[in-house]
Short mmCIF file of C-alpha atoms in Angstrom, two decimals:
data_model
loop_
_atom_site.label_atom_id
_atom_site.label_comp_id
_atom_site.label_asym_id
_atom_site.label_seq_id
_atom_site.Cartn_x
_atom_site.Cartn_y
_atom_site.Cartn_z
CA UNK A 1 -2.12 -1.01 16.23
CA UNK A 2 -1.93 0.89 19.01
CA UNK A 3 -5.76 1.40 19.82
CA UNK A 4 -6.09 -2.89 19.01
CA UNK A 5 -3.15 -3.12 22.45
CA UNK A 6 -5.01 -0.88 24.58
CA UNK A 7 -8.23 -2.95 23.55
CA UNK A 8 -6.54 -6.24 24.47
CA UNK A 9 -4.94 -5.13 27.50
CA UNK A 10 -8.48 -3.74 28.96
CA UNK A 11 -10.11 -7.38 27.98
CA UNK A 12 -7.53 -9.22 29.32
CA UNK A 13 -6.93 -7.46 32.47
CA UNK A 14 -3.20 -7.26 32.52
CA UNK A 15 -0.44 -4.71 30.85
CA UNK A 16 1.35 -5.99 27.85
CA UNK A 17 2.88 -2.71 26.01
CA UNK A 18 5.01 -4.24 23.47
CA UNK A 19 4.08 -2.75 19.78
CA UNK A 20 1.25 -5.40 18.25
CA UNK A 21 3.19 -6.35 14.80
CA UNK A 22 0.48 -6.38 11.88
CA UNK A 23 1.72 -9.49 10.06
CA UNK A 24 0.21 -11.34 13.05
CA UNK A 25 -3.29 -9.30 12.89
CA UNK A 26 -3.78 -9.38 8.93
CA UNK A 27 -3.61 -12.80 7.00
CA UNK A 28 -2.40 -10.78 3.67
CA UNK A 29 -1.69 -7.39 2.66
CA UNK A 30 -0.49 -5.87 -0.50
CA UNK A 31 0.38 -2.25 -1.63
CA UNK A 32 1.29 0.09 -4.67
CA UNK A 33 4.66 2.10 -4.68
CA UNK A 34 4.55 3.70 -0.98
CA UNK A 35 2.06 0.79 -0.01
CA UNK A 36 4.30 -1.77 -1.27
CA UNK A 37 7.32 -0.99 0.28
CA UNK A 38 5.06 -0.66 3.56
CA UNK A 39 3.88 -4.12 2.95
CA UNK A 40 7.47 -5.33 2.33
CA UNK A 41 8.84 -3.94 5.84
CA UNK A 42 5.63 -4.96 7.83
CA UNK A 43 5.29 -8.38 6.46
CA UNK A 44 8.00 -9.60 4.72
CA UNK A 45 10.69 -8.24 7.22
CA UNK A 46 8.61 -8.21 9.88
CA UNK A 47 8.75 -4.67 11.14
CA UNK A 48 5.95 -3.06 13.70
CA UNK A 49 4.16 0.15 12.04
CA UNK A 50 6.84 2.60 13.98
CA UNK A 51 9.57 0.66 12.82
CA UNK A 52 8.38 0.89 9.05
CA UNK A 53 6.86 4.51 9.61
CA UNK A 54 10.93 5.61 10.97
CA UNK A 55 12.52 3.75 7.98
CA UNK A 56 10.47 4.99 4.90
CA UNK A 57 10.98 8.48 6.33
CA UNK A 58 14.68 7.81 6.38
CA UNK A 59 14.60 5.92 2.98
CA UNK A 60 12.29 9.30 1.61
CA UNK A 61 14.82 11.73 2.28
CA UNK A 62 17.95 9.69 1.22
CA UNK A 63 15.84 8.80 -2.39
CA UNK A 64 14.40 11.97 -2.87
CA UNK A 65 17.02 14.42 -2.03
CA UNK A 66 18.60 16.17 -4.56
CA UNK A 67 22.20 15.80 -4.91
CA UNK A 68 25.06 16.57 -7.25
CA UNK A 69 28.15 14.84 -6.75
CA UNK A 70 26.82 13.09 -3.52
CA UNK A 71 26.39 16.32 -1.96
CA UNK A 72 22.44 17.18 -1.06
CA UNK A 73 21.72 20.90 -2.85
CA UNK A 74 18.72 21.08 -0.11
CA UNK A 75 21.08 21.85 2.20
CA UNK A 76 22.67 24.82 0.67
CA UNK A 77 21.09 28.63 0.53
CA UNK A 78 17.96 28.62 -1.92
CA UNK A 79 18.59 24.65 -1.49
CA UNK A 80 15.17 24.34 -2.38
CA UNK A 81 14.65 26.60 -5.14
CA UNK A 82 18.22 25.17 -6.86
CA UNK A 83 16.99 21.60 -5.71
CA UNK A 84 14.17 21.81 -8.05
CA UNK A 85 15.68 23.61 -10.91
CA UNK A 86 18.12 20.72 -10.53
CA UNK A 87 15.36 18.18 -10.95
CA UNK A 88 14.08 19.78 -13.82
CA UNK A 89 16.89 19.54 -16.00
CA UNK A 90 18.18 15.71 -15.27
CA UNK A 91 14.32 15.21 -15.54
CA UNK A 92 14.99 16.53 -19.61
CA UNK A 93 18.54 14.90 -19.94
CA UNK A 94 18.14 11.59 -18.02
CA UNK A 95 14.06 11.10 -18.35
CA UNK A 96 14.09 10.89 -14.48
CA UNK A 97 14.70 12.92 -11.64
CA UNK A 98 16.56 10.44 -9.07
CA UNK A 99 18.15 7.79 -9.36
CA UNK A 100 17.97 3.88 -9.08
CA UNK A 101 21.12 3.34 -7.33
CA UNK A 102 20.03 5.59 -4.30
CA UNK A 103 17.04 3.89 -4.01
CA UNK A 104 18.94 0.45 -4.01
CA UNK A 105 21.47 1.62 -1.82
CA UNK A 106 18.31 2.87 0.83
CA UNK A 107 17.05 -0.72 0.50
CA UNK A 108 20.27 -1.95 1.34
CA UNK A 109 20.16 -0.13 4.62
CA UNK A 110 17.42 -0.86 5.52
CA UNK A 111 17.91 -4.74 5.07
CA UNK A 112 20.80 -4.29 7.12
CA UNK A 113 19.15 -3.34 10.47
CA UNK A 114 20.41 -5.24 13.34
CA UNK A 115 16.52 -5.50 15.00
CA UNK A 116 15.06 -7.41 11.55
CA UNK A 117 16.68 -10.60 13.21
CA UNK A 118 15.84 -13.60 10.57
CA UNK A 119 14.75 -11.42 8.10
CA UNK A 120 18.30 -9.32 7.94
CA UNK A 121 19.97 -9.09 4.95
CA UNK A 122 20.50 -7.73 1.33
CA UNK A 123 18.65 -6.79 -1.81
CA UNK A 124 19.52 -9.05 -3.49
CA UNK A 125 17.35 -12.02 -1.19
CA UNK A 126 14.37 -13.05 -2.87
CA UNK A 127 11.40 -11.77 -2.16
CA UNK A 128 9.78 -15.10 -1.61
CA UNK A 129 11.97 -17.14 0.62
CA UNK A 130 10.60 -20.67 1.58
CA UNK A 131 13.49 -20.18 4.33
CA UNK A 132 12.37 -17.06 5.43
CA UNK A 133 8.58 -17.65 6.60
CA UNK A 134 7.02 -14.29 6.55
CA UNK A 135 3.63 -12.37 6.49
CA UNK A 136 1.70 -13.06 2.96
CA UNK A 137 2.18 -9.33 0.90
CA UNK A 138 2.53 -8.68 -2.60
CA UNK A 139 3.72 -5.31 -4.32
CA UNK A 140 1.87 -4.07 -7.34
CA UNK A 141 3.80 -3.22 -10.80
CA UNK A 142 3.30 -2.55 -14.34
CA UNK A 143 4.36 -4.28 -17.31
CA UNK A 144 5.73 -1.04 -19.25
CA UNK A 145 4.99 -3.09 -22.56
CA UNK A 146 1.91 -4.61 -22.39
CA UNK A 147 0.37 -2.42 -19.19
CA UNK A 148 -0.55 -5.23 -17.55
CA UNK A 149 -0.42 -5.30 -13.76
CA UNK A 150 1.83 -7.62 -12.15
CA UNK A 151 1.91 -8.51 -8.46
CA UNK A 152 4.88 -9.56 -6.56
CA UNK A 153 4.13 -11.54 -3.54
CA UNK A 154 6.33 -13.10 -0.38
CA UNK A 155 4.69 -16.49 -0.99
CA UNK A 156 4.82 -19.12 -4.12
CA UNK A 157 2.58 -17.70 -7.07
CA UNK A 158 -0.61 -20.29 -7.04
CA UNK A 159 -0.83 -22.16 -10.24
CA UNK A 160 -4.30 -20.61 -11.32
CA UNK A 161 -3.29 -16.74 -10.89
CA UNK A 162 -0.32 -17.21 -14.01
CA UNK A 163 -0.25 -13.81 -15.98
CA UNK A 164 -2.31 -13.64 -19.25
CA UNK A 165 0.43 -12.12 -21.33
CA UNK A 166 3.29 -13.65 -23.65
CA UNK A 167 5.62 -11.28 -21.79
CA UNK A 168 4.74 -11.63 -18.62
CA UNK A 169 4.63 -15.17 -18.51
CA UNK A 170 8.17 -14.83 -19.05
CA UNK A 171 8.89 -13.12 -15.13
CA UNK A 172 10.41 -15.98 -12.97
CA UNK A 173 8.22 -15.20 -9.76
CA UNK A 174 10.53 -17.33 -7.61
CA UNK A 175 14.10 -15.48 -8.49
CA UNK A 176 12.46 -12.13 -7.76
CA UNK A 177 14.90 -10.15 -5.75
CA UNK A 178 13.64 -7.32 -2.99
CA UNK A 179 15.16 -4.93 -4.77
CA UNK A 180 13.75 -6.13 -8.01
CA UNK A 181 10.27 -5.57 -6.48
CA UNK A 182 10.74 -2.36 -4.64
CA UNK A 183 12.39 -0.62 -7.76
CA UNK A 184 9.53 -2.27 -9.75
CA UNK A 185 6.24 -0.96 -7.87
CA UNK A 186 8.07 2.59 -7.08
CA UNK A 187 9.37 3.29 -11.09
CA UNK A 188 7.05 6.18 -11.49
CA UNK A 189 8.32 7.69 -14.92
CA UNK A 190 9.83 11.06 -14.87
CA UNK A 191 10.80 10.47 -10.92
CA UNK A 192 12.31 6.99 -11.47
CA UNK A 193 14.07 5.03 -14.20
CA UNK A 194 11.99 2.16 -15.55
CA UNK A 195 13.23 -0.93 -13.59
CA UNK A 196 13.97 -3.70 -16.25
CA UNK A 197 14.15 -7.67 -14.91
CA UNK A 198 15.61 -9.28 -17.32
CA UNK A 199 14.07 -8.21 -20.73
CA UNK A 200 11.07 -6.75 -19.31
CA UNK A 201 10.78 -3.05 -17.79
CA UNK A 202 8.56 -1.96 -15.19
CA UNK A 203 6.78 0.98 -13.78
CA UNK A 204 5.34 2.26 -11.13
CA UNK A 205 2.30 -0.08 -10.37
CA UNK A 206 -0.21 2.92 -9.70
CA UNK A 207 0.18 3.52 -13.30
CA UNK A 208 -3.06 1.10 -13.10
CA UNK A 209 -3.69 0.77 -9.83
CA UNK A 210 -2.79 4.00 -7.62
CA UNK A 211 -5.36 2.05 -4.68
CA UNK A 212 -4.79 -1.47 -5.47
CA UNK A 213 -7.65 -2.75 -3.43
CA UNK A 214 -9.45 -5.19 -6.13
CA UNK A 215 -6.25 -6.70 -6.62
CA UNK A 216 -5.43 -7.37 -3.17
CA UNK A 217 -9.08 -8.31 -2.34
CA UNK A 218 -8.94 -10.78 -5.21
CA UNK A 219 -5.51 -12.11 -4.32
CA UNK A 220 -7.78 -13.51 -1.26
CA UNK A 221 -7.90 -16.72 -3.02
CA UNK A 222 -3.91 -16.94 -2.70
CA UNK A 223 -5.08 -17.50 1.34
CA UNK A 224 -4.19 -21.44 2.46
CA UNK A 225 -7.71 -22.15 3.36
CA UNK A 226 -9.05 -20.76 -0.63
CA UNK A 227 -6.69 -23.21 -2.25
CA UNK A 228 -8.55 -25.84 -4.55
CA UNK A 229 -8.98 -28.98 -3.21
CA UNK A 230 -8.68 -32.28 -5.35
CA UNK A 231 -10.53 -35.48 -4.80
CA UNK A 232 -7.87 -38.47 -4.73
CA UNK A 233 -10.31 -40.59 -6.10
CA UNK A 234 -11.97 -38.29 -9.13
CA UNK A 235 -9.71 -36.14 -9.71
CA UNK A 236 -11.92 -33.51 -9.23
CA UNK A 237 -11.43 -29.77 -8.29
CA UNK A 238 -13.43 -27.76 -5.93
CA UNK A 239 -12.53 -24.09 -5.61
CA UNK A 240 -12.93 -23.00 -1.84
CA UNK A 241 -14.63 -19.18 -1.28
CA UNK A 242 -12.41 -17.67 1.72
CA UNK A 243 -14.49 -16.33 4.06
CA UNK A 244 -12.61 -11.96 4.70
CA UNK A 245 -13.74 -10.93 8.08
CA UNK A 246 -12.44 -7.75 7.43
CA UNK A 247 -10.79 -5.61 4.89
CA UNK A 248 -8.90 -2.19 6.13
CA UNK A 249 -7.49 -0.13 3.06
CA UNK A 250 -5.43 3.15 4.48
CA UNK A 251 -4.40 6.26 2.21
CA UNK A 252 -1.75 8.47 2.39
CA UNK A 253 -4.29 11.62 2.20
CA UNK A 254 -5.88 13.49 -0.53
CA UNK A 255 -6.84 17.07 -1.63
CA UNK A 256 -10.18 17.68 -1.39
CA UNK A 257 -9.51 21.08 -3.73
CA UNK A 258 -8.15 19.34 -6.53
CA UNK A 259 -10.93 17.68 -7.94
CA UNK A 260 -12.47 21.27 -7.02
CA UNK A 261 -10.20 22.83 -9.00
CA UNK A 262 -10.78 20.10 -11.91
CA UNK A 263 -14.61 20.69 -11.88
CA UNK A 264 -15.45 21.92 -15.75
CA UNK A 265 -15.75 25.34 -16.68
CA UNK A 266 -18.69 27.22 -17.75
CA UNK A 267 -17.60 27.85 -20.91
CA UNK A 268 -16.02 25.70 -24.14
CA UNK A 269 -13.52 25.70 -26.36
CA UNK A 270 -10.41 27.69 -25.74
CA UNK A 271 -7.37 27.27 -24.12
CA UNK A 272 -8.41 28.06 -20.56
CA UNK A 273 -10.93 25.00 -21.15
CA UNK A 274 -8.37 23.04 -22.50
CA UNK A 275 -6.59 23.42 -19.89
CA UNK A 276 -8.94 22.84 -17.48
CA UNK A 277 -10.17 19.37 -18.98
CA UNK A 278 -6.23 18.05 -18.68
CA UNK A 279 -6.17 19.07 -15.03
CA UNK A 280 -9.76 17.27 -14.35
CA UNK A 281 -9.15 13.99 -16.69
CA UNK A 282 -5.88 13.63 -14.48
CA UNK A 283 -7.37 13.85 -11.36
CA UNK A 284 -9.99 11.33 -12.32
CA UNK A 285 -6.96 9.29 -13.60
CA UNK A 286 -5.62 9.40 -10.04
CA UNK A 287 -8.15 9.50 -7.85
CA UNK A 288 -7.98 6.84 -5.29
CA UNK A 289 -11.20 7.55 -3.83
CA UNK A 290 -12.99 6.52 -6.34
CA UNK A 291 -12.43 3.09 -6.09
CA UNK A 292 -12.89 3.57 -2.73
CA UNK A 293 -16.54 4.18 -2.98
CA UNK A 294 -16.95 1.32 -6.10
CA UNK A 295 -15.30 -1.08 -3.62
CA UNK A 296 -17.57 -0.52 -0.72
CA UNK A 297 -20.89 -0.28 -2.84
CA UNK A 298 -20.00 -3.91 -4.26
CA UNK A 299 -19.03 -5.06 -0.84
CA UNK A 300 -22.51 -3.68 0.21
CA UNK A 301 -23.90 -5.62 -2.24
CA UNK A 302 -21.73 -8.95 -1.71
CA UNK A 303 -23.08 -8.77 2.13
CA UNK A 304 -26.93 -8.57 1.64
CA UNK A 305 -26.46 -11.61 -0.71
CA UNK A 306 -24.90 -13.40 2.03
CA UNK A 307 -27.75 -14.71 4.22
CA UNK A 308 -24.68 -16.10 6.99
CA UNK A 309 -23.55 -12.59 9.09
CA UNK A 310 -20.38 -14.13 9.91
CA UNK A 311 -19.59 -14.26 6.23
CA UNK A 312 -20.32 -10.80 6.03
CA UNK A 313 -17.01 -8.67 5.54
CA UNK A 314 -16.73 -5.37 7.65
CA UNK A 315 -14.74 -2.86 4.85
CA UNK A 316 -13.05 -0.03 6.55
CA UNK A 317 -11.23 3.06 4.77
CA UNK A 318 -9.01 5.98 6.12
CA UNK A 319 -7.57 8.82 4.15
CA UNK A 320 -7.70 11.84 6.13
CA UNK A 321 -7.23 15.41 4.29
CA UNK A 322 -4.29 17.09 3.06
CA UNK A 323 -4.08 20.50 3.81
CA UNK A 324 -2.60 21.52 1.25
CA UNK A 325 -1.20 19.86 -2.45
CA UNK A 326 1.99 17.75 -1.79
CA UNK A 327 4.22 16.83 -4.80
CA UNK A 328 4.85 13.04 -5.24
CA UNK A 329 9.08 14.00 -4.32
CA UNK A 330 8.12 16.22 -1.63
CA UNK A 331 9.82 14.09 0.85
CA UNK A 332 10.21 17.65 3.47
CA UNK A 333 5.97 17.36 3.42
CA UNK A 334 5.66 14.23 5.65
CA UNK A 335 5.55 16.60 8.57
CA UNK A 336 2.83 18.38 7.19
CA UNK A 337 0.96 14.88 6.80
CA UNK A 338 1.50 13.65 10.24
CA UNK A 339 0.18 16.65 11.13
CA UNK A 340 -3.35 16.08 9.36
CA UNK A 341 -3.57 12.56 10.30
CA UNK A 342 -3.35 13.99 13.53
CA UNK A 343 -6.10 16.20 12.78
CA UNK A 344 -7.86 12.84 11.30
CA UNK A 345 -7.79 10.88 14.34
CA UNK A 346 -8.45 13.49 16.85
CA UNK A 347 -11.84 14.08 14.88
CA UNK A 348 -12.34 10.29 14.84
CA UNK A 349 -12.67 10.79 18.68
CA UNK A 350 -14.75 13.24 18.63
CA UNK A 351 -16.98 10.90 16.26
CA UNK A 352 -16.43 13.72 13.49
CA UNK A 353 -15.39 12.68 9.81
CA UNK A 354 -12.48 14.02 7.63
CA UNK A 355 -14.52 17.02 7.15
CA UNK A 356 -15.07 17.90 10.99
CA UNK A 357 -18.82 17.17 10.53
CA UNK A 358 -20.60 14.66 12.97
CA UNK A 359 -20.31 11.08 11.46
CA UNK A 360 -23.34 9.41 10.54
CA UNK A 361 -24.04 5.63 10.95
CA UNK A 362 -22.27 4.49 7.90
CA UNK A 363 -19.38 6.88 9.11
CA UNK A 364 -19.53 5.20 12.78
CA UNK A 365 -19.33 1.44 11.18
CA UNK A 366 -16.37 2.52 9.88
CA UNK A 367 -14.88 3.87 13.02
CA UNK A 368 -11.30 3.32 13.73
CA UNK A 369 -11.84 1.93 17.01
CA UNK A 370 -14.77 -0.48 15.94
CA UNK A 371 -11.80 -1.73 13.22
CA UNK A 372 -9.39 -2.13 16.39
CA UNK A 373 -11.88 -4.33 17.83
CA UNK A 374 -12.81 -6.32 14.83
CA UNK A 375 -8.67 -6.85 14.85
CA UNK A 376 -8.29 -7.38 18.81
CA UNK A 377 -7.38 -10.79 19.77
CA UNK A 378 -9.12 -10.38 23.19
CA UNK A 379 -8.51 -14.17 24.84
CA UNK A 380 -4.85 -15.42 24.94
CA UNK A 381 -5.89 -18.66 23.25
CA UNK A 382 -6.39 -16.20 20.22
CA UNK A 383 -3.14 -14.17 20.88
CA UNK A 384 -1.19 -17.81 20.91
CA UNK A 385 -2.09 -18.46 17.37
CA UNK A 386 -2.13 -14.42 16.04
CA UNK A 387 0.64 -15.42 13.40
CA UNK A 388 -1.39 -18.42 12.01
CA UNK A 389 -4.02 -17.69 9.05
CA UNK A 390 -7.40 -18.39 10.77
CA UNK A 391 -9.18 -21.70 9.38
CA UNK A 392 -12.46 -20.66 8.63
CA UNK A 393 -12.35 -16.28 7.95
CA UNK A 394 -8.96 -13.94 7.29
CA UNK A 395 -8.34 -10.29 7.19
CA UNK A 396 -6.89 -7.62 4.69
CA UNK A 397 -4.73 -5.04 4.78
CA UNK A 398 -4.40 -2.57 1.44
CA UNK A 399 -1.48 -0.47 2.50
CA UNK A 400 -1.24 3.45 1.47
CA UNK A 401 -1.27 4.51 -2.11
CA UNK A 402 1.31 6.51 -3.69
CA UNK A 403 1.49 10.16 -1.84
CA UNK A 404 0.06 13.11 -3.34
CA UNK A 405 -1.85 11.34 -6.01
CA UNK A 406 -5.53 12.34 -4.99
#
């Protein structure tokens, strides 16, 4: 958001520094654990990207910090070491590692901030709030039972996207809380107790979709301007295709040595290649690249069939590289991944990729200041209406996936 200021203070020719807000650049946006609590703070509460960047760090460390009796082991001598060991048993007695009420009690705070204005409040507000007009998001869970994916959203569930299942056709979209939903999409098992609404438990929503980008790109027809329209007269139905301008999905880094380290062996059979085939099926499990790359060949595809350019969508991806393996709890590593996205962006001005090598001219389509300017409203006619969905094209944001899961 930064780079799409400096763009619009150059074309305007006059200084405006306040922080650009994404709810009023993006027309929808949608995440999965770490992603949806991102989309929560950016678009239902309104936060700028420092404001939610500051606050998950702070919610991180309260969630993920070992404790007993209140008291946070990491702290102590061989804090780490015990903090762990600590984790490991409740992990065996309890089934998870941390617990549900810190997380609520983090969500709490955060709702409490003086600077969220309208949006201030408690967990216990519901997530879609007619008298709370906020950016469109949803937040991306599983239905433990059937493992179906269910999406939470900030805005009333359109008639024609009802879940397929007996079970969850039971969820009562409009009494969702914002706890509800943030417990929901985070409940990865063995960190976080299932969250259960009701009769119906929950996990983590990257169970099925650790980059949620097909389900965000097909929520598109949630957008005002894809809503059916019915002829007073017939009674007939026409289903409007939205016209996406632009669809920017952001990761929260990956390991390029891990799906090294999963490539097969030379030999079979044995417990070394046993071994080795659990460690490569789960980094296929969890690989959010890969529908990375499926999502921009079909968007490749959906272009040259589109004979219009200004129906074309422009698709842009960032995920720099980790530098090293991070642990999904390893809330003490987010230095370590500022650090590489550092790295990441300084490259991307240097027109080098994520691997330091010069970008070629798919890489420089994708370039993070040709998405700033696809997202600059340069003319204040366009910055008067930045918080209204545009009538004829809209953009998407897919906010980071779940960390450490490459």
């Amino acid at each position: 958001m930064e780079r799409v200021r400096d763009i619009e203070n150059k074309e305007r020719g006059f200084v405006d520094m306040t922080e650009r807000l994404p709810k009023d650049y993006f027309d929808l946006a949608g995440g999965t654990s770490t992603g949806g609590l991102a989309a929560l703070m950016m678009f239902r509460l309104g936060m700028n990207a420092s404001q939610a960047i500051e606050q998950y760090k702070n919610l991180a460390s309260k969630v993920f910090a070992p404790t007993i009796a209140g008291y946070e082991i990491h702290k102590l001598p061989l804090g780490y070491s015990l903090g762990n060991l600590w984790l490991w048993i409740k992990r065996l007695i309890k089934g998870a590692s941390f617990s549900a009420n810190r997380l609520e009690s983090a969500i709490d705070t955060v709702l409490q901030l003086p600077e969220l204005g309208l949006f201030r409040g408690t967990g216990s507000d519901l997530l879609c709030d007619p008298a709370k007009p906020s950016g469109m998001m949803l937040m991306c869970a599983t239905v433990a039972e059937k493992g179906e994916t269910v999406l939470f959203r900030s805005y009333e569930l359109p008639a024609d996207s009802r879940p397929q299942s007996e079970t969850a056709r039971k969820i009562r979209h409009d009494q969702i809380t914002l706890k509800q939903a943030c417990r929901a999409t985070s409940a990865a098992p063995t960190y976080l107790p299932e969250m259960w609404i009701g009769d119906i438990g929950f996990w983590d929503g990257g169970l099925l979709n650790n980059n949620p980008v097909d389900q965000v790109w097909d929520a598109r027809y949630d957008l005002p301007d894809a809503r059916t329209a019915v002829d007073a007269t017939t009674g007939a139905v026409t289903y409007i295709e939205p016209t996406v301008t632009c669809v920017v999905s952001i990761g929260t880094s990956y390991f390029p040595q891990l799906m090294e380290k999963a490539a097969p062996g030379e030999g079979r059979g044995g417990v070394g290649s046993l071994i080795s085939t659990a460690i490569r099926a789960a980094a296929f499990a969890t690989n959010t690249e890969a529908k990375h790359w499926d999502f921009m060949g079909n968007n490749i595809r959906r272009n040259a069939r589109l004979p219009d350019a200004e129906q074309h969508t422009r698709y842009f991806r960032y995920n720099a590289h980790a530098s090293k393996q991070i642990d999904l709890d390893d809330y003490q590593a987010i230095g370590s991944l500022v650090k590489d996205t550092e790295t990441y962006l300084d490259r991307f001005d240097r027109n080098l990729n994520a691997d330091g090598k010069p970008m070629a001219a798919a890489e420089l389509d994708m370039h993070i200041n040709e998405c700033a300017r696809q997202l600059a409203k340069t003319t204040l006619e366009e910055n008067t209406t930045a918080a209204t969905a545009a009538a004829t094209a809209a953009t998407i944001a897919v906010l980071p996936e779940p960390i450490a899961r490459a």
